[in-house]
Amino acid sequence: MGAEIPGIVKLKCSVKNYDWGKLGKESAVARLYAKNSGEEVDGGEPYAEFWMGTHESGPSYVVAAAEATIGLTVSDVEGKDGGDRKQGDAVSLKDWIERNPSVLGDKVLQKWGPSLPFLFKVLSVEKALSIQAHPDKDLAAILHKEQPGMYKDGNHKPEMALALTEFEALCGFVDLEELKTVVHYVPEITEVVGGSCADQVLNTSEEDGAKKLKEVLQSLFTGLMSASKAVISEKISKLISRLSLKCKVRKLTEKEELVLRLEKQYPGDIGLLAAFMFNYVKLSPGEALYLGANEPHAYIHGECVECMATSDNVVRAGLTPKNRDVQTLCSMLTYKQDFPEILLGVPTNSYTTKYIPPFDEFEVDCYTIPEEASTVVPAVPGPSVFVVVAGEGTMHAAVIAEGDVLFAPANTEISLETISGCVVYRAGVNSRFLEESDTTNQN
């Protein structure tokens, strides 16, 4: 690169107050943001997402060199600068990287240019997010060009959610046998789509092949999601009445109980019927779920660390007051019928667990370091973003604590030591990509 690589820097990050977030201090996002920014938490305000990265919808800002500022609030740093250091005057992480592209490392810079390829988040989910999917690169470019107000960028958005607490989600379509059970035992769906469409599902077998299975599932789902509001309202009213009676004579299934919960959040919403068609996933802390392009999902409840390609593209069709794009969603989905893979992470030493999804842009490490212990994060040929979610310790002898977010350039070895015990998450470029790039360059 030629130029000297700048050192580790501390970041001030953005918060999103979407209405599905946990309120006030009940929210891990609120606690992290307050520590990170020095701002007070509003007890009546939902705090949904804490963003760490370069996306324009929620940029991070370089506060100062980490050695001078780790463990300090933004107001502390402002005081040292004579009180006139405002966020409006600070350099965004995006601009800082563009001025210092060597921090990304050669491999990342060649692949993605002078931009961080991943976006790191913490989510605090009190009520369900929308039924949604994220477009692949080709579709994202088209949607961004045609509707830039709704689709904020032209990038795809594969993502991974790593549970901090018990975490619930709907993800992907149920398999054929379960789908037949849904059609049989949820008559309201048949009443919406019609008997002929329902019979197609019941008369289909695995031997009919993947193409036929996709056509049948797509027809069923599209018919359901495209129904009029009047029809949906009537059938959901019938569904809720039926389940309210059923619970007096038998124990409801987990999916039925979930639908009753969702009805309190989004009464009359088509998502209540659609939920029966999706896998209901429950993650324990430390388990992770990853989602590729064009796969339907909805986060239901809990808190997680999330990492994704740098994008904010979401195509929504249910469980939301926001704009919906039913036609695009129904046409873009893969219609795979598989239970999603759950990543347990791979221990790389006594204190470190690594989560590697099948996407080039990112991976996540979790460092759980007990009191007065230490570990070394090896240098990697790509950038890293660290967030401290609990405890306090030191990074290269500078104090770090809950809410601190730090950017480390490529090829930087990191030493972490704890004072009272510490939990730190790191997002970085997928190590498989970096290793494959090494192999390609050697050949």
Coordinates of C-alpha atoms in Angstrom, one line a residue:
M1 CA 0.0 0.0 0.0
G2 CA 2.9 2.3 0.7
A3 CA 1.2 4.6 3.3
E4 CA 1.4 3.8 7.0
I5 CA -1.8 2.1 8.3
P6 CA -3.6 4.1 11.0
G7 CA -4.2 2.4 14.3
I8 CA -7.3 1.2 16.1
V9 CA -10.0 3.9 16.4
K10 CA -13.0 4.3 18.6
L11 CA -16.4 4.8 17.0
K12 CA -19.6 6.6 17.9
C13 CA -22.5 4.6 16.4
S14 CA -26.1 5.1 15.4
V15 CA -29.4 3.9 17.0
K16 CA -32.8 3.0 15.4
N17 CA -36.0 3.6 17.3
Y18 CA -38.3 1.3 15.3
D19 CA -41.5 0.6 17.1
W20 CA -40.8 -3.1 17.5
G21 CA -37.8 -2.4 19.7
K22 CA -37.7 -3.0 23.5
L23 CA -38.5 0.1 25.6
G24 CA -35.9 2.1 27.5
K25 CA -33.5 0.3 29.8
E26 CA -35.1 -3.0 29.0
S27 CA -33.3 -2.8 25.7
A28 CA -29.7 -4.0 25.3
V29 CA -29.6 -1.6 22.4
A30 CA -30.5 1.3 24.6
R31 CA -27.8 0.4 27.2
L32 CA -25.1 0.0 24.6
Y33 CA -26.1 3.2 22.8
A34 CA -26.2 5.2 26.0
K35 CA -22.7 4.0 27.0
N36 CA -21.4 4.6 23.4
S37 CA -22.8 8.1 22.9
G38 CA -23.1 9.5 26.5
E39 CA -26.8 10.2 25.8
E40 CA -29.6 9.5 28.3
V41 CA -32.1 6.6 27.7
D42 CA -35.7 7.7 27.2
G43 CA -37.7 5.1 29.2
G44 CA -40.8 5.4 26.9
E45 CA -38.9 5.1 23.6
P46 CA -38.3 1.8 21.8
Y47 CA -34.6 1.1 21.1
A48 CA -34.5 -1.5 18.3
E49 CA -31.1 -1.5 16.5
F50 CA -27.6 -0.4 17.2
W51 CA -25.7 0.1 13.9
M52 CA -21.9 -0.2 13.6
G53 CA -20.6 0.4 10.1
T54 CA -20.6 2.6 7.0
H55 CA -24.2 2.4 5.7
E56 CA -25.5 5.9 5.0
S57 CA -28.8 5.1 6.8
G58 CA -27.0 4.7 10.1
P59 CA -23.3 5.8 9.9
S60 CA -20.7 5.4 12.5
Y61 CA -18.2 8.2 13.3
V62 CA -14.5 8.1 14.1
V63 CA -14.2 9.7 17.6
A64 CA -10.4 9.7 17.9
A65 CA -7.5 7.3 18.2
A66 CA -8.5 4.5 20.5
E67 CA -5.4 4.8 22.7
A68 CA -6.6 8.2 23.8
T69 CA -10.3 7.6 24.1
I70 CA -11.2 4.0 25.0
G71 CA -13.4 4.0 28.1
L72 CA -14.4 7.6 27.6
T73 CA -17.8 8.9 26.5
V74 CA -18.1 11.2 23.5
S75 CA -18.7 14.1 25.8
D76 CA -15.3 13.4 27.5
V77 CA -13.6 13.5 24.2
E78 CA -15.4 16.8 23.3
G79 CA -14.2 18.3 26.5
K80 CA -10.6 17.4 25.6
D81 CA -11.0 19.1 22.2
G82 CA -12.3 22.3 23.8
G83 CA -15.9 21.4 23.7
D84 CA -16.4 22.0 19.9
R85 CA -16.2 18.5 18.6
K86 CA -19.7 17.8 17.2
Q87 CA -20.9 14.8 15.4
G88 CA -21.6 17.0 12.4
D89 CA -17.9 17.9 12.3
A90 CA -16.6 14.4 13.0
V91 CA -15.4 12.2 10.2
S92 CA -17.7 9.3 9.3
L93 CA -16.2 5.8 9.3
K94 CA -17.0 5.7 5.6
D95 CA -15.1 8.9 4.8
W96 CA -12.2 7.9 7.1
I97 CA -11.8 4.5 5.2
E98 CA -11.9 6.3 1.9
R99 CA -9.1 8.5 3.1
N100 CA -7.2 5.6 4.5
P101 CA -8.1 2.6 2.2
S102 CA -5.0 0.7 3.4
V103 CA -7.0 -0.1 6.6
L104 CA -9.1 -2.6 4.6
G105 CA -6.1 -4.7 3.4
D106 CA -5.3 -5.6 -0.2
K107 CA -7.8 -8.5 -0.6
V108 CA -10.8 -6.6 0.7
L109 CA -10.0 -3.4 -1.2
Q110 CA -9.6 -5.3 -4.5
K111 CA -12.9 -7.2 -4.0
W112 CA -15.2 -4.4 -2.6
G113 CA -13.3 -1.1 -3.1
P114 CA -12.8 1.5 -0.3
S115 CA -15.8 0.5 1.7
L116 CA -16.6 -1.8 4.6
P117 CA -18.3 -4.9 3.1
F118 CA -20.3 -5.7 6.3
L119 CA -22.7 -4.0 8.6
F120 CA -22.7 -5.0 12.3
K121 CA -25.7 -4.6 14.6
V122 CA -27.3 -5.4 17.9
L123 CA -31.1 -5.9 17.9
S124 CA -33.6 -5.8 20.8
V125 CA -36.9 -7.2 19.6
E126 CA -40.0 -6.8 21.7
K127 CA -42.6 -7.5 19.0
A128 CA -42.3 -9.2 15.6
L129 CA -40.5 -7.6 12.7
S130 CA -42.1 -7.8 9.3
I131 CA -42.4 -10.9 7.1
Q132 CA -39.6 -10.0 4.7
A133 CA -36.8 -11.1 2.4
H134 CA -33.7 -9.4 1.0
P135 CA -33.1 -9.3 -2.7
D136 CA -30.1 -10.7 -4.5
K137 CA -27.6 -8.3 -6.1
D138 CA -29.3 -8.2 -9.5
L139 CA -32.8 -7.5 -8.1
A140 CA -31.4 -5.1 -5.5
A141 CA -29.9 -3.0 -8.3
I142 CA -33.2 -2.9 -10.2
L143 CA -35.3 -2.1 -7.1
H144 CA -32.9 0.7 -6.1
K145 CA -33.0 2.3 -9.5
E146 CA -36.8 2.1 -9.8
Q147 CA -37.7 2.9 -6.2
P148 CA -34.7 4.5 -4.4
G149 CA -36.9 5.9 -1.7
M150 CA -37.9 2.4 -0.6
Y151 CA -34.8 0.5 -1.5
K152 CA -31.9 2.4 -0.2
D153 CA -29.0 0.8 -2.1
G154 CA -28.1 -1.6 -4.9
N155 CA -26.5 -4.3 -2.7
H156 CA -27.7 -7.7 -1.6
K157 CA -28.1 -8.4 2.1
P158 CA -27.3 -11.9 3.3
E159 CA -27.3 -11.9 7.1
M160 CA -26.7 -13.8 10.3
A161 CA -28.3 -13.5 13.7
L162 CA -26.5 -14.7 16.8
A163 CA -28.7 -15.0 19.9
L164 CA -27.8 -13.0 23.0
T165 CA -30.9 -14.2 24.8
E166 CA -33.6 -16.8 23.8
F167 CA -34.5 -15.7 20.3
E168 CA -37.5 -16.6 18.2
A169 CA -37.9 -16.3 14.4
L170 CA -39.9 -17.5 11.5
C171 CA -37.5 -18.6 8.7
G172 CA -38.1 -20.4 5.4
F173 CA -41.0 -22.6 4.3
V174 CA -42.0 -25.8 6.1
D175 CA -41.4 -29.1 4.3
L176 CA -44.1 -30.7 2.1
E177 CA -45.5 -33.0 4.8
E178 CA -45.9 -30.2 7.3
L179 CA -47.4 -28.0 4.6
K180 CA -50.0 -30.7 3.9
T181 CA -50.8 -30.7 7.7
V182 CA -51.2 -26.9 7.6
V183 CA -53.6 -27.1 4.6
H184 CA -55.6 -29.8 6.4
Y185 CA -55.8 -28.3 9.9
V186 CA -55.9 -24.5 9.1
P187 CA -59.1 -24.4 7.0
E188 CA -59.0 -20.6 6.8
I189 CA -56.0 -20.8 4.4
T190 CA -58.0 -23.1 2.0
E191 CA -60.9 -20.7 2.3
V192 CA -58.6 -17.8 1.1
V193 CA -56.8 -19.6 -1.7
G194 CA -59.6 -21.9 -2.9
G195 CA -60.0 -25.7 -2.8
S196 CA -58.3 -26.3 -6.1
C197 CA -55.0 -24.7 -4.9
A198 CA -55.2 -26.5 -1.6
D199 CA -55.8 -29.9 -3.4
Q200 CA -52.7 -29.3 -5.5
V201 CA -50.7 -29.2 -2.2
L202 CA -52.4 -32.3 -0.9
N203 CA -51.9 -34.3 -4.1
T204 CA -48.2 -33.4 -4.6
S205 CA -45.3 -35.7 -3.6
E206 CA -41.6 -35.4 -3.4
E207 CA -41.4 -37.6 -6.5
D208 CA -42.9 -34.8 -8.5
G209 CA -39.6 -33.0 -8.5
A210 CA -38.3 -29.7 -7.2
K211 CA -39.8 -27.6 -10.1
K212 CA -43.3 -28.9 -9.4
L213 CA -42.9 -28.5 -5.6
K214 CA -41.8 -24.9 -6.1
E215 CA -44.8 -24.1 -8.5
V216 CA -47.3 -25.5 -6.0
L217 CA -45.8 -23.7 -3.0
Q218 CA -45.5 -20.4 -4.9
S219 CA -49.1 -20.7 -6.1
L220 CA -50.4 -21.3 -2.6
F221 CA -48.3 -18.5 -1.0
T222 CA -49.0 -15.9 -3.7
G223 CA -52.7 -16.7 -3.5
L224 CA -52.7 -16.2 0.2
M225 CA -50.6 -13.0 0.3
S226 CA -52.6 -11.4 -2.6
A227 CA -56.0 -11.8 -1.1
S228 CA -58.1 -8.7 -0.4
K229 CA -58.0 -7.1 3.0
A230 CA -61.7 -7.8 3.5
V231 CA -61.3 -11.5 2.9
I232 CA -58.2 -11.7 5.2
S233 CA -59.9 -9.8 7.9
E234 CA -62.9 -12.2 7.9
K235 CA -60.8 -15.3 7.8
I236 CA -58.4 -14.1 10.6
S237 CA -61.4 -13.3 12.8
K238 CA -62.6 -16.8 12.2
L239 CA -59.2 -18.3 12.9
I240 CA -58.8 -16.4 16.2
S241 CA -62.3 -17.4 17.4
R242 CA -61.5 -21.1 16.5
L243 CA -58.2 -21.1 18.3
S244 CA -59.8 -19.4 21.4
L245 CA -62.3 -22.2 21.6
K246 CA -59.7 -25.0 20.8
C247 CA -57.5 -23.9 23.7
K248 CA -60.3 -24.8 26.1
V249 CA -60.4 -28.4 25.0
R250 CA -56.8 -29.2 24.0
K251 CA -53.3 -27.7 24.3
L252 CA -52.5 -25.5 21.3
T253 CA -49.5 -26.2 19.1
E254 CA -46.5 -23.9 19.4
K255 CA -47.4 -22.3 16.1
E256 CA -51.0 -21.8 17.1
E257 CA -49.9 -20.1 20.4
L258 CA -47.5 -18.0 18.4
V259 CA -50.3 -16.8 16.1
L260 CA -52.4 -15.7 19.1
R261 CA -49.4 -13.7 20.3
L262 CA -48.9 -12.1 16.9
E263 CA -52.6 -11.2 16.7
K264 CA -52.2 -9.0 19.7
Q265 CA -49.4 -7.1 17.9
Y266 CA -50.8 -7.0 14.4
P267 CA -54.6 -7.7 14.5
G268 CA -56.1 -8.7 11.2
D269 CA -52.7 -9.0 9.5
I270 CA -52.2 -11.5 6.7
G271 CA -49.0 -12.5 8.5
L272 CA -51.0 -14.5 11.0
L273 CA -52.1 -17.0 8.3
A274 CA -48.7 -16.9 6.5
A275 CA -46.9 -17.8 9.8
F276 CA -48.3 -21.3 9.5
M277 CA -46.3 -21.8 6.4
F278 CA -42.9 -20.9 7.9
N279 CA -40.5 -22.8 10.1
Y280 CA -40.7 -21.6 13.8
V281 CA -37.1 -21.4 15.0
K282 CA -36.0 -20.9 18.7
L283 CA -32.4 -20.1 19.3
S284 CA -30.6 -20.4 22.6
P285 CA -27.9 -17.9 23.5
G286 CA -24.8 -18.7 21.5
E287 CA -26.7 -20.2 18.6
A288 CA -26.9 -18.5 15.2
L289 CA -29.2 -18.5 12.2
Y290 CA -28.1 -17.3 8.7
L291 CA -30.3 -16.2 5.8
G292 CA -29.4 -15.9 2.1
A293 CA -31.0 -13.7 -0.5
N294 CA -34.6 -14.2 -1.4
E295 CA -35.4 -16.3 1.8
P296 CA -38.5 -15.3 3.8
H297 CA -38.2 -14.6 7.5
A298 CA -39.5 -12.6 10.5
Y299 CA -37.7 -12.1 13.8
I300 CA -40.2 -12.5 16.6
H301 CA -38.7 -11.8 20.0
G302 CA -35.3 -11.6 21.8
E303 CA -32.0 -10.0 21.5
C304 CA -29.2 -10.8 19.1
V305 CA -26.0 -9.7 17.4
E306 CA -26.6 -9.4 13.7
C307 CA -24.1 -9.1 10.8
M308 CA -24.9 -8.7 7.1
A309 CA -23.6 -7.4 3.8
T310 CA -23.7 -3.5 3.8
S311 CA -27.3 -3.0 2.8
D312 CA -30.6 -1.9 4.1
N313 CA -32.8 -3.5 1.4
V314 CA -36.0 -5.1 2.8
V315 CA -39.0 -6.3 0.8
R316 CA -41.9 -6.6 3.2
A317 CA -45.3 -8.2 2.9
G318 CA -46.8 -8.8 6.4
L319 CA -46.7 -8.1 10.1
T320 CA -45.8 -4.4 9.6
P321 CA -47.3 -1.0 9.3
K322 CA -44.6 -0.1 6.8
N323 CA -44.9 -0.2 3.0
R324 CA -45.5 -3.6 1.6
D325 CA -44.4 -5.0 -1.8
V326 CA -46.3 -8.2 -2.0
Q327 CA -45.8 -8.8 -5.7
T328 CA -42.1 -8.4 -5.5
L329 CA -41.8 -10.6 -2.5
C330 CA -43.9 -13.4 -4.0
S331 CA -41.9 -13.4 -7.2
M332 CA -38.4 -13.2 -5.7
L333 CA -38.5 -16.1 -3.2
T334 CA -36.6 -19.3 -3.8
Y335 CA -39.4 -21.4 -2.2
K336 CA -36.9 -23.8 -0.7
Q337 CA -38.6 -26.1 1.9
D338 CA -35.9 -26.8 4.5
F339 CA -35.4 -26.2 8.2
P340 CA -32.6 -23.6 8.5
E341 CA -29.2 -24.6 9.6
I342 CA -28.3 -23.6 13.1
L343 CA -24.7 -22.6 13.7
L344 CA -23.3 -23.5 17.1
G345 CA -20.0 -21.8 16.4
V346 CA -16.5 -23.4 16.4
P347 CA -14.2 -22.9 19.5
T348 CA -10.8 -21.6 18.3
N349 CA -9.4 -21.3 21.8
S350 CA -10.6 -21.4 25.4
Y351 CA -12.4 -18.0 25.2
T352 CA -13.2 -17.7 21.5
T353 CA -16.1 -19.0 19.4
K354 CA -16.2 -18.4 15.6
Y355 CA -19.3 -18.3 13.4
I356 CA -18.7 -18.6 9.7
P357 CA -21.8 -18.3 7.4
P358 CA -21.5 -19.2 3.7
F359 CA -21.1 -15.5 2.6
D360 CA -17.9 -13.8 1.6
E361 CA -18.7 -10.4 3.3
F362 CA -18.6 -11.4 7.0
E363 CA -18.1 -13.7 10.0
V364 CA -18.5 -13.1 13.7
D365 CA -16.3 -14.1 16.7
C366 CA -17.5 -14.1 20.3
Y367 CA -14.9 -13.6 23.1
T368 CA -16.1 -14.6 26.5
I369 CA -13.1 -13.9 28.8
P370 CA -13.3 -14.5 32.6
E371 CA -12.0 -12.2 35.3
E372 CA -8.3 -11.4 35.0
A373 CA -7.7 -13.5 31.9
S374 CA -6.5 -12.6 28.4
T375 CA -6.5 -13.7 24.8
V376 CA -4.9 -12.6 21.6
V377 CA -6.9 -12.0 18.4
P378 CA -4.6 -12.9 15.6
A379 CA -3.9 -10.4 12.8
V380 CA -6.1 -11.1 9.7
P381 CA -5.8 -9.5 6.3
G382 CA -9.1 -7.7 6.6
P383 CA -10.7 -5.1 8.8
S384 CA -12.5 -5.8 12.1
V385 CA -15.2 -4.1 14.2
F386 CA -15.4 -4.9 17.9
V387 CA -18.3 -4.2 20.3
V388 CA -18.1 -4.7 24.1
V389 CA -21.5 -6.0 25.3
A390 CA -20.6 -6.7 28.9
G391 CA -17.8 -6.1 31.5
E392 CA -14.6 -4.2 31.1
G393 CA -11.0 -4.9 30.2
T394 CA -8.2 -3.6 28.2
M395 CA -7.2 -3.6 24.5
H396 CA -3.5 -2.9 24.1
A397 CA -3.4 -1.6 27.7
A398 CA -6.2 1.0 27.1
V399 CA -9.4 0.4 29.1
I400 CA -12.5 -0.8 27.2
A401 CA -16.0 -1.1 28.7
E402 CA -19.6 -1.9 27.8
G403 CA -20.8 0.1 24.8
D404 CA -17.3 0.7 23.3
V405 CA -17.1 0.0 19.6
L406 CA -13.7 -0.1 17.9
F407 CA -12.4 -0.4 14.3
A408 CA -9.2 -2.3 13.8
P409 CA -7.3 -2.2 10.5
A410 CA -6.3 -5.2 8.5
N411 CA -3.1 -7.1 9.8
T412 CA -3.6 -5.8 13.4
E413 CA -3.0 -8.3 16.2
I414 CA -5.3 -7.5 19.1
S415 CA -4.6 -8.3 22.8
L416 CA -7.6 -8.5 25.1
E417 CA -7.3 -8.6 28.8
T418 CA -10.1 -8.4 31.4
I419 CA -10.6 -6.6 34.6
S420 CA -14.0 -7.9 35.8
G421 CA -14.6 -10.4 32.9
C422 CA -15.7 -9.3 29.5
V423 CA -17.9 -10.3 26.5
V424 CA -16.8 -8.9 23.1
Y425 CA -18.1 -9.6 19.6
R426 CA -16.0 -9.0 16.5
A427 CA -17.3 -8.8 12.9
G428 CA -14.8 -9.3 10.1
V429 CA -14.6 -10.4 6.5
N430 CA -15.2 -14.2 6.1
S431 CA -11.9 -16.0 6.8
R432 CA -12.7 -18.5 4.1
F433 CA -12.7 -15.7 1.5
L434 CA -9.4 -14.3 2.9
E435 CA -7.8 -17.8 2.8
E436 CA -9.1 -18.6 -0.7
S437 CA -7.7 -15.2 -1.8
D438 CA -4.3 -16.2 -0.4
T439 CA -4.4 -19.5 -2.3
T440 CA -5.4 -17.8 -5.5
N441 CA -2.6 -15.2 -5.2
Q442 CA 0.0 -18.0 -4.5
N443 CA -1.1 -19.9 -7.6

